[in-house]
Amino acid sequence: MAIIIKTNRPNTLLKQIKNDVEEEILKTWSLDKDGDFFHNPDQWIGKGWLRASIVEGFLRFGFVANPSNFKKDYFAHLQGRFTGMLINNLSDYFEHVTTTSKAEKGIDIINKFGN
C-alpha cells in the first residue's frame, strides 16, 4: 500500500512537498509532529498517514495507521489524493509514480500508536 516515486532528486522532492504543505500551497495536506503527512479535511483526520523514506533514486511513502481502526478505503483515499497532488503540482521533480495495493514490508506501518 505504498506510493513509490522514481526521481533523481528524492531529497529535493521531499523538501519541496514539505515546503508546499507548510506554506499552505497544498491546502488539504498537513504534517504531524512525527513528520508524517495527513489529509486534513475533517472526515480524514486520524484515519491514516503517509511516511516518507528515501532510497537511491526513489522517494517512497508508506501508509501508517492504527490497526484498531484501519480500513483499506482510508488508504485508497489517501493514496489517490496524494498521487493526484504529486502529478498536479510537482511532476517536474519525478519520472513516474507507482502505487501498490498490498502492504509493502519495510515501507508500510499499520501500528502508529504502538498498540
XYZ file of C-alpha atoms in Angstrom:
115
model
C 0.000 0.000 0.000
C 2.867 2.331 -0.797
C 3.466 5.255 -3.120
C 6.829 4.882 -4.857
C 8.223 7.798 -6.854
C 11.115 7.380 -9.281
C 13.228 10.522 -9.102
C 16.841 11.585 -9.429
C 16.194 14.141 -6.676
C 14.336 12.394 -3.829
C 15.614 14.776 -1.133
C 14.708 17.833 -3.194
C 11.232 16.483 -3.941
C 10.560 15.707 -0.274
C 11.750 19.180 0.773
C 9.502 20.759 -1.859
C 6.458 18.767 -0.717
C 7.090 19.766 2.905
C 7.613 23.392 1.919
C 4.409 23.464 -0.122
C 2.467 21.941 2.793
C 3.957 24.366 5.329
C 3.338 27.353 3.024
C -0.259 26.106 2.545
C 0.194 25.819 -1.217
C -1.088 22.261 -0.777
C -4.021 23.311 1.398
C -5.564 19.891 2.078
C -2.335 18.308 3.373
C -0.635 18.761 6.741
C 2.361 17.395 8.643
C 2.072 15.980 12.159
C 4.701 16.170 14.918
C 6.327 12.960 13.584
C 6.727 14.441 10.112
C 4.010 12.225 8.650
C 1.653 13.671 6.054
C -2.110 13.521 6.518
C -5.111 14.656 4.542
C -6.673 17.385 6.671
C -10.378 17.516 5.727
C -12.257 16.677 8.942
C -13.505 13.256 7.845
C -9.929 12.024 7.191
C -8.052 13.316 10.247
C -6.707 10.436 12.302
C -7.576 7.798 9.703
C -4.068 7.310 8.323
C -0.793 8.997 7.484
C 1.894 8.812 4.830
C 5.501 8.465 5.991
C 8.340 9.336 3.636
C 11.525 7.354 3.183
C 14.325 7.755 0.682
C 16.341 5.089 -1.079
C 18.665 5.641 -4.023
C 16.589 7.025 -6.885
C 13.250 6.799 -5.072
C 11.058 8.714 -2.672
C 8.628 6.319 -1.011
C 5.561 6.953 1.089
C 4.303 4.177 3.297
C 0.848 4.063 4.801
C 0.865 4.454 8.584
C -2.233 3.609 10.599
C -3.584 2.473 13.905
C -4.549 -1.188 13.438
C -7.663 -0.795 15.592
C -9.339 1.499 13.057
C -7.558 0.571 9.811
C -9.722 0.281 6.722
C -8.406 -0.201 3.223
C -10.659 2.562 1.878
C -8.790 5.056 4.093
C -5.572 4.133 2.382
C -7.145 4.106 -1.084
C -8.378 7.646 -0.493
C -5.013 8.923 0.807
C -3.101 7.154 -1.936
C -5.296 8.584 -4.676
C -5.348 12.131 -3.306
C -1.609 12.233 -2.621
C -0.715 10.772 -6.019
C -3.026 13.264 -7.707
C -1.438 16.128 -5.774
C 2.026 14.999 -6.888
C 1.032 14.796 -10.548
C -0.847 18.108 -10.485
C 1.750 20.132 -8.587
C 5.182 18.513 -8.617
C 5.524 16.384 -11.760
C 8.659 18.267 -12.835
C 10.502 16.576 -9.958
C 9.938 12.924 -10.918
C 9.799 10.461 -13.800
C 6.896 8.314 -12.658
C 4.878 7.321 -9.621
C 3.719 3.807 -8.754
C 1.203 2.703 -6.167
C 0.803 -0.718 -4.608
C -2.382 -2.412 -3.452
C -0.846 -4.614 -0.753
C 1.235 -3.736 2.303
C 4.910 -3.353 1.456
C 7.280 -4.803 4.039
C 9.681 -2.162 5.267
C 7.536 0.704 3.944
C 4.003 0.444 5.378
C 3.385 0.588 9.128
C -0.020 -0.441 10.445
C 0.768 0.458 14.040
C 1.271 4.214 14.508
C 0.458 4.179 18.210
C 2.464 1.124 19.239
C -0.619 -0.886 20.187
